[in-house]
Each structure stands twice: as structure tokens, then as C-alpha cells.
């Protein structure tokens, strides 16, 4: 199991009357989710809460450590881990959609979902919408999500639609969201995880105010909890028009595989001698 | 100006102007106005007719059906942006010069009726988005980086880095095996090359000897740049972006 230090923080901001963001941290199964809700006069908050809650319950049921049969994992079971995560998001989508159809006050609600799932030395992320996921590794930052906004998919816009939206508007128009439609397409990333990696999940209330380089510089300096607080404060200082939510996850140590001791080394000697004699070929 | 775009696998293959035309018959038979020579298309598949000020699409007894925006139809009135599917081909009906080019309502937001304001996130109705994509061409996809390593010493050939994790070490369990006299000093694995959506990283595994990148020992994951040299126990690999 990967050991982590994590913290999350959510702030209503200075302008909005309600906090439509929500987040989930479950260190025991290694699940971290940020959801940024929208729609209706109370729908946004309902959608994001429902998304995080559903994913938490669903993943807890399928991935709790006690239920995990074996830790010696192959590539195919990692694919399974991705499926657990995607299943959770699909279930959330179904629940939100059903409720939005049933309940008048929630009509048309939806939410973004950005999720991180740590499993067997792998970082698995999945996202729908525009909530960023950053990976900070050895001083360099990169993104682990696909923004589903018109701005990002601008190249796909035909001539007839050009000039219809200003660039700043295009950054706020989502092309996908959880709970809007019965069907959902989710983008995901799977990549090996290393000690000292830091993963930051946030809502666009933060990413709109603080550049990813600034995020990187801030999270390295302090522990997860202080970093969350500092990031939120900075976003609010710079306007805070939107809700601000952030989760910081620091990888303290990778999942330790059983290391071969001296005996193992000695047993490997004949193989080594064999390889010296040129008996083996690399592929 | 009324146009009909004919697309196949996201590529525009033909464009018809319907301004001067009253009837467009569609089918595999060569006597039609629009001939689509594909076995998924029937001899006589469908017809588009101008009646008054509107264009009507009618299925003329096709075997595989005619679809408008994903719904099978026998007869339908075409609106601007409608996507007609015939076999594996897609026809996009474009009717410019009329008010409200995207039909009723235009952009709908799920947030509230009308635009919730410039700073608010809103959702673009998937129907509209689908039409938009149908009209656009050659959707560019961002290619994931592709890279490989070439042996400079300790082996031959090149190895493509397609897996999310490639291991280098002294045992058969590793993807690339270190050979030679000092190989027992390397770990199992000694080096890992991992892939993220945009980059590759090299990191040291277990073992008594740390790998080097461009002569510098690797202690933390190091982001690989084109032409970087990875060295472990006499084996040298060069990292190359495709």
C-alpha cells in the first residue's frame, strides 16, 4: 500500500452564496475526488455532493483493503482498478441524472469530477469537465487530466461558430459533465507512482486564479494541510469569485514489494554466472 | 445558401449546393444525384426534396435505414445542422441565411435559463456539441508522445516504450535485461522508465549501483529529454522521441 499525506480544503469564496464544490478524501482505499457542481438554484451543490458520496461508497465496497485477495498484481488487474474508478463515476452519473429528471429543483444539474485513485504503485486519474489534476515530480509540474471545455477543444470548432464566444467565455463552457446525460465519456490516465510525487486536485476557482507553476512552488514548501490553506487563501486574495476547493496528496513512500534478501541474491548467483557465459538473450 | 456536406470517417469528401436543386436522390445506383458507392448503402436509399420553403428527407425503402441525429426516420423535415447517417457515410445539412442557425434555443445552459454570466461555468448541450463536431472537419487529436530507446552499449537494436512502465534489470522479469560481468550489481529492476500523458521519467530501482542520466546519478525520477543517455552497469541506452 502506498503511504500518503493528504489534506483537502474548500472555501465558498467572496462572491457566491453557496458552495457548489465538494471533495472526498479516503486514504484507506486511496481515493481522492474533487467535484465542481453547477445548475439549478440548489442543483449544483446536490450534484457535487452526490457524486463524491456515490463514488466513495461504491469504491469502498469494491476496493476495501480487506477484500483485496492478492497483492501480486499483473497488468490486467490494474486495468481492473481503472474499471473500479470508472464504474464509480458512471454510477454517480446515473444517480445524478435520475434525480435531476425526478426533482424539479434539481433540473439540469451536473458536476465535474476529477478523481485520483492510488493502487499498487500506480496513479490512476479520471476526469470529466474542467477540474485540474496536477502532478508535481522532482520540481516539474504536469497535468494528468483532459479539460472538456470549448477553449481546449477550440480547434474542433467549425468556421460558423467562430467568434460566437469570447476566449474567456469558452473556458467556462463545458463539453462534458457528470449527470447531464445518461451516457458519459470519461478520460483517464494511468502512470507509475514514485516517492515524493505530489498530486493536486482542485476546482477552477483555484486554477483560474493561480497558475500551475505557482501551485507547484507552493505545495513543495509545506505539508499538505498548510499547502491547501495557502493555495485557497491566494485564490481568494486574488478575487475569489468562485468556490475554491483543493486536495493535496503527497506520496510518502511507494508500496513496498518484498525485497529479496541476501539469500535471494545467493540463489540468483547461478543465473548470473549463466548470463556471464552468454547463455541468455535479452529481448 | 443551402449545402449538403458528405463526410466519411470525419473527412469531407463532397459538398453539394442545394440552392438550384429541387430534388436530390441518394443511393448506390449510378443514376442518382448523389451516388454513394458503398455496400452499406442501398440501390435507392433516400431522397431530399424541396417542398415550399423546406427540405424534406424521405427514406425510399433502404435496407439499413436512414437516420437523422441518430434517430431512424422514414420522413423528416431537415433543419440546419442536422446530421443524416446513411450506411457509414454522414451527410450534414446546412441551411445558412436563416435566422438562428442552430435551431430553437441556440446555446442552452444547464445552469439557468440564459447565460448565467461570464464567470459561471455552464454546460454545452451535447446535441449542439454533436452538431458542431459533425460540421467541423478532421478533428485533430492530440497524439500521445511516442519514444524509444536505442542501445549504445550492452545490447543491440531499439526498444519502443509503449507500456506505462518499462523495467530494466538483471533478471528475466525485467523488460530489458542487463548483461555482462557487473550485471549482478544492478537491481531487479535497476531502472524504470515510466510514462505520463506528456512525458517520460527515468527512476532508479533497487540495486547497489544507481543508474545515471547524462552522467548524473538518478536519485529522484528525472524527466527524460530527447537524446538523453541512460547508463547502468556498462549498458548505455539513448532515449529518443519519435
mmCIF file of N, CA, C and O in Angstrom, chain A residues 16 38-40 108 122 135 137-138 140-144 150 152-153 155-158 160-161 164-165 169 172-177 180-181 189-192 194 196 204 259-260 265 268 272 275-276 280 282-283, chain B residues 96 102 107 110-111 115 117-124 126 129 132-133 135-136 139-140 142 159 164-165 170 172-173 175 177 179-181 183-184 192 194-199 201 203 206 208 220-223:
data_model
loop_
_atom_site.group_PDB
_atom_site.id
_atom_site.type_symbol
_atom_site.label_atom_id
_atom_site.label_comp_id
_atom_site.label_asym_id
_atom_site.label_seq_id
_atom_site.Cartn_x
_atom_site.Cartn_y
_atom_site.Cartn_z
ATOM 1 N N UNK A 16 -19.928 34.078 -4.222
ATOM 2 C CA UNK A 16 -21.030 33.113 -4.306
ATOM 3 C C UNK A 16 -21.778 32.974 -2.987
ATOM 4 O O UNK A 16 -21.205 33.144 -1.917
ATOM 5 N N UNK A 38 -22.821 22.433 -10.767
ATOM 6 C CA UNK A 38 -23.426 23.590 -11.423
ATOM 7 C C UNK A 38 -24.884 23.287 -11.741
ATOM 8 O O UNK A 38 -25.293 22.130 -11.790
ATOM 9 N N UNK A 39 -25.648 24.356 -11.947
ATOM 10 C CA UNK A 39 -27.027 24.196 -12.405
ATOM 11 C C UNK A 39 -28.067 24.282 -11.311
ATOM 12 O O UNK A 39 -27.840 23.870 -10.179
ATOM 13 N N UNK A 40 -29.222 24.844 -11.672
ATOM 14 C CA UNK A 40 -30.345 24.938 -10.746
ATOM 15 C C UNK A 40 -30.050 25.879 -9.590
ATOM 16 O O UNK A 40 -28.928 26.336 -9.441
ATOM 17 N N UNK A 108 -31.564 19.747 -14.597
ATOM 18 C CA UNK A 108 -30.402 20.192 -15.368
ATOM 19 C C UNK A 108 -29.111 20.324 -14.592
ATOM 20 O O UNK A 108 -28.156 20.915 -15.066
ATOM 21 N N UNK A 122 0.543 2.634 -8.682
ATOM 22 C CA UNK A 122 0.102 3.373 -9.852
ATOM 23 C C UNK A 122 -0.792 4.543 -9.457
ATOM 24 O O UNK A 122 -1.583 4.449 -8.518
ATOM 25 N N UNK A 135 0.364 16.892 -11.462
ATOM 26 C CA UNK A 135 1.373 16.004 -10.880
ATOM 27 C C UNK A 135 2.667 16.787 -10.764
ATOM 28 O O UNK A 135 3.161 17.341 -11.747
ATOM 29 N N UNK A 137 6.510 16.388 -9.826
ATOM 30 C CA UNK A 137 7.503 15.331 -9.658
ATOM 31 C C UNK A 137 8.891 15.947 -9.814
ATOM 32 O O UNK A 137 9.205 16.501 -10.860
ATOM 33 N N UNK A 138 9.669 15.833 -8.749
ATOM 34 C CA UNK A 138 11.056 16.293 -8.798
ATOM 35 C C UNK A 138 11.166 17.724 -9.363
ATOM 36 O O UNK A 138 11.967 18.005 -10.232
ATOM 37 N N UNK A 140 9.150 19.408 -11.264
ATOM 38 C CA UNK A 140 8.484 19.747 -12.515
ATOM 39 C C UNK A 140 7.001 19.386 -12.420
ATOM 40 O O UNK A 140 6.642 18.382 -11.817
ATOM 41 N N UNK A 141 6.160 20.239 -13.040
ATOM 42 C CA UNK A 141 4.721 20.010 -12.907
ATOM 43 C C UNK A 141 4.114 19.674 -14.261
ATOM 44 O O UNK A 141 4.538 20.192 -15.301
ATOM 45 N N UNK A 142 3.169 18.771 -14.256
ATOM 46 C CA UNK A 142 2.439 18.479 -15.485
ATOM 47 C C UNK A 142 0.999 18.130 -15.141
ATOM 48 O O UNK A 142 0.661 17.932 -13.978
ATOM 49 N N UNK A 143 0.141 18.085 -16.153
ATOM 50 C CA UNK A 143 -1.269 17.847 -15.887
ATOM 51 C C UNK A 143 -1.630 16.400 -16.213
ATOM 52 O O UNK A 143 -1.070 15.802 -17.127
ATOM 53 N N UNK A 144 -2.548 15.857 -15.436
ATOM 54 C CA UNK A 144 -2.999 14.477 -15.642
ATOM 55 C C UNK A 144 -4.484 14.443 -15.970
ATOM 56 O O UNK A 144 -5.195 13.546 -15.559
ATOM 57 N N UNK A 150 -14.776 24.260 -24.222
ATOM 58 C CA UNK A 150 -14.684 24.728 -25.603
ATOM 59 C C UNK A 150 -13.312 25.314 -25.886
ATOM 60 O O UNK A 150 -12.789 25.184 -26.978
ATOM 61 N N UNK A 152 -10.430 24.409 -24.778
ATOM 62 C CA UNK A 152 -9.458 23.357 -25.044
ATOM 63 C C UNK A 152 -9.730 22.683 -26.387
ATOM 64 O O UNK A 152 -8.816 22.300 -27.085
ATOM 65 N N UNK A 153 -10.997 22.566 -26.720
ATOM 66 C CA UNK A 153 -11.343 21.846 -27.946
ATOM 67 C C UNK A 153 -11.594 22.808 -29.095
ATOM 68 O O UNK A 153 -12.258 22.469 -30.058
ATOM 69 N N UNK A 155 -9.948 23.889 -31.499
ATOM 70 C CA UNK A 155 -9.535 23.521 -32.855
ATOM 71 C C UNK A 155 -10.646 22.771 -33.587
ATOM 72 O O UNK A 155 -10.673 22.712 -34.786
ATOM 73 N N UNK A 156 -11.538 22.209 -32.791
ATOM 74 C CA UNK A 156 -12.588 21.424 -33.416
ATOM 75 C C UNK A 156 -13.759 22.292 -33.870
ATOM 76 O O UNK A 156 -14.675 21.804 -34.493
ATOM 77 N N UNK A 157 -13.737 23.561 -33.497
ATOM 78 C CA UNK A 157 -14.893 24.403 -33.792
ATOM 79 C C UNK A 157 -14.905 24.803 -35.272
ATOM 80 O O UNK A 157 -13.920 25.280 -35.808
ATOM 81 N N UNK A 158 -16.029 24.598 -35.934
ATOM 82 C CA UNK A 158 -16.103 24.969 -37.342
ATOM 83 C C UNK A 158 -16.171 26.486 -37.508
ATOM 84 O O UNK A 158 -16.464 27.207 -36.568
ATOM 85 N N UNK A 160 -18.303 28.423 -38.778
ATOM 86 C CA UNK A 160 -19.575 29.082 -38.500
ATOM 87 C C UNK A 160 -19.727 29.450 -37.029
ATOM 88 O O UNK A 160 -20.491 30.330 -36.678
ATOM 89 N N UNK A 161 -18.998 28.746 -36.171
ATOM 90 C CA UNK A 161 -19.147 29.006 -34.742
ATOM 91 C C UNK A 161 -18.081 29.979 -34.239
ATOM 92 O O UNK A 161 -18.115 30.411 -33.104
ATOM 93 N N UNK A 164 -18.331 33.325 -31.951
ATOM 94 C CA UNK A 164 -19.579 33.265 -31.205
ATOM 95 C C UNK A 164 -19.335 33.431 -29.712
ATOM 96 O O UNK A 164 -20.160 33.962 -28.990
ATOM 97 N N UNK A 165 -18.212 32.950 -29.277
ATOM 98 C CA UNK A 165 -17.874 33.078 -27.863
ATOM 99 C C UNK A 165 -16.497 33.721 -27.722
ATOM 100 O O UNK A 165 -15.600 33.439 -28.502
ATOM 101 N N UNK A 169 -15.034 33.262 -22.300
ATOM 102 C CA UNK A 169 -16.300 32.534 -22.166
ATOM 103 C C UNK A 169 -16.093 31.053 -22.505
ATOM 104 O O UNK A 169 -16.636 30.168 -21.855
ATOM 105 N N UNK A 172 -15.255 28.584 -19.965
ATOM 106 C CA UNK A 172 -16.265 28.234 -18.968
ATOM 107 C C UNK A 172 -17.410 27.416 -19.553
ATOM 108 O O UNK A 172 -18.401 27.174 -18.888
ATOM 109 N N UNK A 173 -17.292 27.039 -20.819
ATOM 110 C CA UNK A 173 -18.338 26.202 -21.389
ATOM 111 C C UNK A 173 -17.835 24.768 -21.439
ATOM 112 O O UNK A 173 -16.871 24.463 -22.139
ATOM 113 N N UNK A 174 -18.506 23.927 -20.696
ATOM 114 C CA UNK A 174 -18.086 22.528 -20.642
ATOM 115 C C UNK A 174 -18.708 21.758 -21.791
ATOM 116 O O UNK A 174 -19.850 21.999 -22.172
ATOM 117 N N UNK A 175 -17.939 20.852 -22.331
ATOM 118 C CA UNK A 175 -18.487 19.980 -23.362
ATOM 119 C C UNK A 175 -18.941 18.640 -22.777
ATOM 120 O O UNK A 175 -19.613 17.874 -23.439
ATOM 121 N N UNK A 176 -18.522 18.376 -21.557
ATOM 122 C CA UNK A 176 -18.973 17.158 -20.871
ATOM 123 C C UNK A 176 -19.158 17.464 -19.392
ATOM 124 O O UNK A 176 -18.425 18.276 -18.840
ATOM 125 N N UNK A 177 -20.090 16.796 -18.763
ATOM 126 C CA UNK A 177 -20.242 16.896 -17.321
ATOM 127 C C UNK A 177 -20.960 15.653 -16.812
ATOM 128 O O UNK A 177 -21.647 14.970 -17.564
ATOM 129 N N UNK A 180 -25.452 15.064 -16.666
ATOM 130 C CA UNK A 180 -26.196 15.814 -17.673
ATOM 131 C C UNK A 180 -26.912 14.868 -18.623
ATOM 132 O O UNK A 180 -27.990 15.140 -19.109
ATOM 133 N N UNK A 181 -26.281 13.763 -18.888
ATOM 134 C CA UNK A 181 -26.794 12.844 -19.884
ATOM 135 C C UNK A 181 -26.670 11.421 -19.360
ATOM 136 O O UNK A 181 -25.847 11.139 -18.499
ATOM 137 N N UNK A 189 -6.074 8.389 -16.943
ATOM 138 C CA UNK A 189 -4.625 8.298 -17.089
ATOM 139 C C UNK A 189 -4.128 7.279 -16.080
ATOM 140 O O UNK A 189 -4.615 7.230 -14.959
ATOM 141 N N UNK A 190 -3.184 6.437 -16.488
ATOM 142 C CA UNK A 190 -2.566 5.516 -15.542
ATOM 143 C C UNK A 190 -1.061 5.640 -15.685
ATOM 144 O O UNK A 190 -0.543 5.533 -16.791
ATOM 145 N N UNK A 191 -0.389 5.913 -14.594
ATOM 146 C CA UNK A 191 1.051 6.075 -14.684
ATOM 147 C C UNK A 191 1.688 5.634 -13.368
ATOM 148 O O UNK A 191 1.070 5.753 -12.319
ATOM 149 N N UNK A 192 2.900 5.090 -13.420
ATOM 150 C CA UNK A 192 3.539 4.646 -12.180
ATOM 151 C C UNK A 192 3.752 5.808 -11.216
ATOM 152 O O UNK A 192 3.903 6.942 -11.623
ATOM 153 N N UNK A 194 5.796 7.441 -7.792
ATOM 154 C CA UNK A 194 7.081 7.396 -7.103
ATOM 155 C C UNK A 194 7.029 8.149 -5.792
ATOM 156 O O UNK A 194 6.192 9.028 -5.599
ATOM 157 N N UNK A 196 7.718 10.818 -3.091
ATOM 158 C CA UNK A 196 7.831 12.277 -3.179
ATOM 159 C C UNK A 196 7.021 12.911 -4.315
ATOM 160 O O UNK A 196 7.112 14.116 -4.516
ATOM 161 N N UNK A 204 -11.973 24.898 -10.604
ATOM 162 C CA UNK A 204 -11.457 26.001 -11.426
ATOM 163 C C UNK A 204 -11.438 27.334 -10.673
ATOM 164 O O UNK A 204 -10.860 28.300 -11.145
ATOM 165 N N UNK A 259 11.392 -7.448 -0.829
ATOM 166 C CA UNK A 259 12.721 -7.396 -1.427
ATOM 167 C C UNK A 259 13.440 -8.702 -1.132
ATOM 168 O O UNK A 259 13.342 -9.238 -0.043
ATOM 169 N N UNK A 260 14.174 -9.136 -2.121
ATOM 170 C CA UNK A 260 14.948 -10.345 -1.917
ATOM 171 C C UNK A 260 16.133 -10.028 -1.014
ATOM 172 O O UNK A 260 16.847 -9.054 -1.220
ATOM 173 N N UNK A 265 19.805 -13.210 -3.243
ATOM 174 C CA UNK A 265 20.945 -12.829 -4.078
ATOM 175 C C UNK A 265 21.841 -14.045 -4.365
ATOM 176 O O UNK A 265 22.310 -14.250 -5.467
ATOM 177 N N UNK A 268 20.450 -16.381 -6.756
ATOM 178 C CA UNK A 268 20.474 -15.853 -8.114
ATOM 179 C C UNK A 268 21.849 -15.978 -8.751
ATOM 180 O O UNK A 268 22.012 -15.707 -9.933
ATOM 181 N N UNK A 272 23.294 -15.640 -12.637
ATOM 182 C CA UNK A 272 24.231 -14.590 -13.013
ATOM 183 C C UNK A 272 25.412 -15.184 -13.779
ATOM 184 O O UNK A 272 25.830 -14.684 -14.820
ATOM 185 N N UNK A 275 24.409 -15.967 -17.130
ATOM 186 C CA UNK A 275 24.289 -14.802 -18.013
ATOM 187 C C UNK A 275 25.650 -14.300 -18.442
ATOM 188 O O UNK A 275 25.825 -13.751 -19.526
ATOM 189 N N UNK A 276 26.663 -14.488 -17.558
ATOM 190 C CA UNK A 276 28.023 -14.074 -17.913
ATOM 191 C C UNK A 276 28.553 -14.932 -19.060
ATOM 192 O O UNK A 276 29.300 -14.471 -19.911
ATOM 193 N N UNK A 280 22.026 -16.330 -21.904
ATOM 194 C CA UNK A 280 20.705 -15.715 -22.017
ATOM 195 C C UNK A 280 20.718 -14.566 -23.009
ATOM 196 O O UNK A 280 21.722 -13.924 -23.235
ATOM 197 N N UNK A 282 18.757 -11.029 -24.246
ATOM 198 C CA UNK A 282 17.753 -10.019 -23.902
ATOM 199 C C UNK A 282 16.837 -9.850 -25.093
ATOM 200 O O UNK A 282 17.194 -10.140 -26.221
ATOM 201 N N UNK A 283 15.640 -9.398 -24.821
ATOM 202 C CA UNK A 283 14.688 -9.219 -25.931
ATOM 203 C C UNK A 283 14.468 -7.747 -26.162
ATOM 204 O O UNK A 283 14.480 -6.975 -25.239
ATOM 205 N N UNK B 96 -27.887 28.083 -44.257
ATOM 206 C CA UNK B 96 -27.489 29.401 -43.761
ATOM 207 C C UNK B 96 -28.475 30.452 -44.254
ATOM 208 O O UNK B 96 -29.322 30.195 -45.091
ATOM 209 N N UNK B 102 -28.703 27.662 -35.287
ATOM 210 C CA UNK B 102 -28.687 26.371 -34.607
ATOM 211 C C UNK B 102 -30.037 25.979 -34.052
ATOM 212 O O UNK B 102 -30.149 25.297 -33.047
ATOM 213 N N UNK B 107 -27.761 28.081 -27.861
ATOM 214 C CA UNK B 107 -26.996 27.544 -26.741
ATOM 215 C C UNK B 107 -27.875 27.431 -25.513
ATOM 216 O O UNK B 107 -28.443 28.399 -25.055
ATOM 217 N N UNK B 110 -27.208 24.514 -18.712
ATOM 218 C CA UNK B 110 -27.902 23.714 -17.720
ATOM 219 C C UNK B 110 -28.015 24.510 -16.430
ATOM 220 O O UNK B 110 -28.735 24.166 -15.536
ATOM 221 N N UNK B 111 -27.244 25.580 -16.343
ATOM 222 C CA UNK B 111 -27.216 26.320 -15.091
ATOM 223 C C UNK B 111 -28.540 27.026 -14.830
ATOM 224 O O UNK B 111 -29.162 26.838 -13.806
ATOM 225 N N UNK B 115 -27.785 32.876 -20.193
ATOM 226 C CA UNK B 115 -26.403 32.783 -19.778
ATOM 227 C C UNK B 115 -26.255 33.185 -18.320
ATOM 228 O O UNK B 115 -26.724 34.235 -17.918
ATOM 229 N N UNK B 117 -23.833 34.308 -16.827
ATOM 230 C CA UNK B 117 -22.818 35.333 -16.576
ATOM 231 C C UNK B 117 -21.455 34.839 -16.964
ATOM 232 O O UNK B 117 -21.227 33.640 -17.003
ATOM 233 N N UNK B 118 -20.569 35.760 -17.248
ATOM 234 C CA UNK B 118 -19.306 35.359 -17.863
ATOM 235 C C UNK B 118 -18.425 34.485 -16.988
ATOM 236 O O UNK B 118 -17.643 33.706 -17.506
ATOM 237 N N UNK B 119 -18.555 34.592 -15.688
ATOM 238 C CA UNK B 119 -17.623 33.846 -14.844
ATOM 239 C C UNK B 119 -18.174 32.491 -14.432
ATOM 240 O O UNK B 119 -17.515 31.716 -13.770
ATOM 241 N N UNK B 120 -19.419 32.233 -14.776
ATOM 242 C CA UNK B 120 -20.023 30.978 -14.344
ATOM 243 C C UNK B 120 -19.743 29.872 -15.350
ATOM 244 O O UNK B 120 -19.744 30.098 -16.553
ATOM 245 N N UNK B 121 -19.551 28.693 -14.825
ATOM 246 C CA UNK B 121 -19.380 27.545 -15.693
ATOM 247 C C UNK B 121 -20.746 27.129 -16.201
ATOM 248 O O UNK B 121 -21.722 27.144 -15.478
ATOM 249 N N UNK B 122 -20.821 26.814 -17.469
ATOM 250 C CA UNK B 122 -22.069 26.262 -17.954
ATOM 251 C C UNK B 122 -21.781 25.078 -18.858
ATOM 252 O O UNK B 122 -20.663 24.872 -19.302
ATOM 253 N N UNK B 123 -22.823 24.314 -19.081
ATOM 254 C CA UNK B 123 -22.629 23.112 -19.866
ATOM 255 C C UNK B 123 -23.192 23.300 -21.260
ATOM 256 O O UNK B 123 -24.247 23.877 -21.439
ATOM 257 N N UNK B 124 -22.437 22.856 -22.225
ATOM 258 C CA UNK B 124 -22.895 22.977 -23.585
ATOM 259 C C UNK B 124 -23.711 21.737 -23.922
ATOM 260 O O UNK B 124 -23.243 20.624 -23.789
ATOM 261 N N UNK B 126 -25.224 18.638 -25.292
ATOM 262 C CA UNK B 126 -24.474 17.679 -26.102
ATOM 263 C C UNK B 126 -24.998 17.614 -27.542
ATOM 264 O O UNK B 126 -24.240 17.389 -28.475
ATOM 265 N N UNK B 129 -23.385 20.293 -29.357
ATOM 266 C CA UNK B 129 -21.976 19.998 -29.494
ATOM 267 C C UNK B 129 -21.737 18.948 -30.580
ATOM 268 O O UNK B 129 -20.827 19.056 -31.381
ATOM 269 N N UNK B 132 -22.005 20.485 -33.848
ATOM 270 C CA UNK B 132 -20.839 21.301 -34.110
ATOM 271 C C UNK B 132 -19.678 20.433 -34.605
ATOM 272 O O UNK B 132 -18.996 20.757 -35.560
ATOM 273 N N UNK B 133 -19.511 19.304 -33.932
ATOM 274 C CA UNK B 133 -18.436 18.398 -34.322
ATOM 275 C C UNK B 133 -18.685 17.799 -35.697
ATOM 276 O O UNK B 133 -17.772 17.605 -36.482
ATOM 277 N N UNK B 135 -20.109 19.169 -38.130
ATOM 278 C CA UNK B 135 -19.841 20.148 -39.169
ATOM 279 C C UNK B 135 -18.347 20.395 -39.337
ATOM 280 O O UNK B 135 -17.878 20.742 -40.409
ATOM 281 N N UNK B 136 -17.622 20.263 -38.260
ATOM 282 C CA UNK B 136 -16.187 20.522 -38.342
ATOM 283 C C UNK B 136 -15.508 19.359 -39.051
ATOM 284 O O UNK B 136 -16.064 18.290 -39.206
ATOM 285 N N UNK B 139 -11.116 16.239 -37.150
ATOM 286 C CA UNK B 139 -10.933 16.516 -35.740
ATOM 287 C C UNK B 139 -9.511 16.157 -35.328
ATOM 288 O O UNK B 139 -9.106 14.993 -35.424
ATOM 289 N N UNK B 140 -8.729 17.135 -34.929
ATOM 290 C CA UNK B 140 -7.357 16.799 -34.579
ATOM 291 C C UNK B 140 -7.292 16.189 -33.190
ATOM 292 O O UNK B 140 -7.898 16.695 -32.255
ATOM 293 N N UNK B 142 -4.877 15.046 -30.035
ATOM 294 C CA UNK B 142 -3.531 15.300 -29.536
ATOM 295 C C UNK B 142 -2.853 13.949 -29.358
ATOM 296 O O UNK B 142 -3.301 13.122 -28.574
ATOM 297 N N UNK B 159 14.192 -0.314 -28.681
ATOM 298 C CA UNK B 159 13.018 -0.819 -27.977
ATOM 299 C C UNK B 159 12.011 0.316 -27.851
ATOM 300 O O UNK B 159 12.333 1.392 -27.356
ATOM 301 N N UNK B 164 3.231 1.644 -19.857
ATOM 302 C CA UNK B 164 3.327 2.761 -18.924
ATOM 303 C C UNK B 164 4.547 2.603 -18.020
ATOM 304 O O UNK B 164 5.041 3.554 -17.460
ATOM 305 N N UNK B 165 5.036 1.371 -17.895
ATOM 306 C CA UNK B 165 6.236 1.151 -17.084
ATOM 307 C C UNK B 165 7.132 0.129 -17.774
ATOM 308 O O UNK B 165 6.713 -0.974 -18.078
ATOM 309 N N UNK B 170 18.420 -7.144 -13.886
ATOM 310 C CA UNK B 170 19.290 -8.282 -14.188
ATOM 311 C C UNK B 170 18.528 -9.590 -14.378
ATOM 312 O O UNK B 170 19.097 -10.575 -14.807
ATOM 313 N N UNK B 172 15.028 -12.038 -15.619
ATOM 314 C CA UNK B 172 14.124 -12.205 -16.756
ATOM 315 C C UNK B 172 12.805 -11.468 -16.568
ATOM 316 O O UNK B 172 12.076 -11.239 -17.522
ATOM 317 N N UNK B 173 12.506 -11.146 -15.297
ATOM 318 C CA UNK B 173 11.245 -10.457 -15.038
ATOM 319 C C UNK B 173 11.237 -9.036 -15.627
ATOM 320 O O UNK B 173 10.200 -8.431 -15.785
ATOM 321 N N UNK B 175 11.854 -5.990 -18.426
ATOM 322 C CA UNK B 175 11.615 -5.878 -19.865
ATOM 323 C C UNK B 175 12.928 -5.820 -20.639
ATOM 324 O O UNK B 175 13.043 -6.341 -21.731
ATOM 325 N N UNK B 177 16.999 -6.678 -20.150
ATOM 326 C CA UNK B 177 17.891 -7.373 -19.229
ATOM 327 C C UNK B 177 19.307 -6.848 -19.367
ATOM 328 O O UNK B 177 19.842 -6.715 -20.476
ATOM 329 N N UNK B 179 23.144 -7.307 -19.136
ATOM 330 C CA UNK B 179 24.053 -8.443 -19.229
ATOM 331 C C UNK B 179 25.455 -7.995 -18.826
ATOM 332 O O UNK B 179 25.699 -6.837 -18.555
ATOM 333 N N UNK B 180 26.336 -8.939 -18.794
ATOM 334 C CA UNK B 180 27.733 -8.609 -18.569
ATOM 335 C C UNK B 180 28.186 -8.931 -17.163
ATOM 336 O O UNK B 180 27.402 -9.321 -16.298
ATOM 337 N N UNK B 181 29.482 -8.760 -16.939
ATOM 338 C CA UNK B 181 30.137 -9.198 -15.719
ATOM 339 C C UNK B 181 29.583 -8.504 -14.478
ATOM 340 O O UNK B 181 29.396 -9.103 -13.441
ATOM 341 N N UNK B 183 26.669 -7.200 -14.053
ATOM 342 C CA UNK B 183 25.211 -7.093 -14.035
ATOM 343 C C UNK B 183 24.621 -7.444 -12.674
ATOM 344 O O UNK B 183 23.558 -6.959 -12.312
ATOM 345 N N UNK B 184 25.338 -8.302 -11.878
ATOM 346 C CA UNK B 184 24.759 -8.682 -10.582
ATOM 347 C C UNK B 184 24.667 -7.490 -9.632
ATOM 348 O O UNK B 184 23.933 -7.511 -8.665
ATOM 349 N N UNK B 192 13.721 2.094 -13.935
ATOM 350 C CA UNK B 192 12.383 2.041 -14.507
ATOM 351 C C UNK B 192 12.193 3.270 -15.391
ATOM 352 O O UNK B 192 12.675 4.348 -15.073
ATOM 353 N N UNK B 194 9.075 5.322 -16.850
ATOM 354 C CA UNK B 194 7.616 5.382 -16.751
ATOM 355 C C UNK B 194 7.080 6.500 -17.624
ATOM 356 O O UNK B 194 7.778 7.445 -17.962
ATOM 357 N N UNK B 195 5.823 6.351 -17.957
ATOM 358 C CA UNK B 195 5.213 7.241 -18.929
ATOM 359 C C UNK B 195 4.030 7.959 -18.291
ATOM 360 O O UNK B 195 3.227 7.340 -17.604
ATOM 361 N N UNK B 196 3.936 9.248 -18.500
ATOM 362 C CA UNK B 196 2.747 10.008 -18.127
ATOM 363 C C UNK B 196 2.160 10.506 -19.450
ATOM 364 O O UNK B 196 2.762 10.283 -20.494
ATOM 365 N N UNK B 197 0.995 11.182 -19.436
ATOM 366 C CA UNK B 197 0.428 11.580 -20.732
ATOM 367 C C UNK B 197 1.372 12.427 -21.584
ATOM 368 O O UNK B 197 1.356 12.337 -22.801
ATOM 369 N N UNK B 198 2.204 13.227 -20.956
ATOM 370 C CA UNK B 198 3.034 14.123 -21.761
ATOM 371 C C UNK B 198 4.536 13.834 -21.711
ATOM 372 O O UNK B 198 5.282 14.355 -22.520
ATOM 373 N N UNK B 199 4.971 13.058 -20.738
ATOM 374 C CA UNK B 199 6.416 12.909 -20.566
ATOM 375 C C UNK B 199 6.831 11.476 -20.220
ATOM 376 O O UNK B 199 5.995 10.634 -19.927
ATOM 377 N N UNK B 201 9.700 9.476 -17.605
ATOM 378 C CA UNK B 201 10.592 9.682 -16.466
ATOM 379 C C UNK B 201 11.444 8.441 -16.285
ATOM 380 O O UNK B 201 10.987 7.323 -16.478
ATOM 381 N N UNK B 203 13.747 6.429 -13.360
ATOM 382 C CA UNK B 203 13.987 6.405 -11.920
ATOM 383 C C UNK B 203 14.822 5.179 -11.581
ATOM 384 O O UNK B 203 14.843 4.199 -12.318
ATOM 385 N N UNK B 206 15.854 -0.884 -7.251
ATOM 386 C CA UNK B 206 16.729 -1.361 -6.186
ATOM 387 C C UNK B 206 18.049 -1.788 -6.815
ATOM 388 O O UNK B 206 18.182 -1.897 -8.017
ATOM 389 N N UNK B 208 22.629 -2.125 -6.078
ATOM 390 C CA UNK B 208 23.761 -1.474 -5.425
ATOM 391 C C UNK B 208 24.316 -0.336 -6.258
ATOM 392 O O UNK B 208 25.048 0.495 -5.795
ATOM 393 N N UNK B 220 16.044 10.737 -7.810
ATOM 394 C CA UNK B 220 14.611 11.035 -7.891
ATOM 395 C C UNK B 220 14.206 10.786 -9.352
ATOM 396 O O UNK B 220 15.066 10.750 -10.223
ATOM 397 N N UNK B 221 12.899 10.653 -9.619
ATOM 398 C CA UNK B 221 12.504 10.495 -11.017
ATOM 399 C C UNK B 221 12.969 11.703 -11.846
ATOM 400 O O UNK B 221 12.759 12.841 -11.447
ATOM 401 N N UNK B 222 13.608 11.434 -12.973
ATOM 402 C CA UNK B 222 14.118 12.507 -13.819
ATOM 403 C C UNK B 222 13.342 12.507 -15.130
ATOM 404 O O UNK B 222 13.169 11.464 -15.756
ATOM 405 N N UNK B 223 12.844 13.675 -15.515
ATOM 406 C CA UNK B 223 12.101 13.790 -16.769
ATOM 407 C C UNK B 223 13.085 13.652 -17.930
ATOM 408 O O UNK B 223 14.097 14.349 -17.981
#
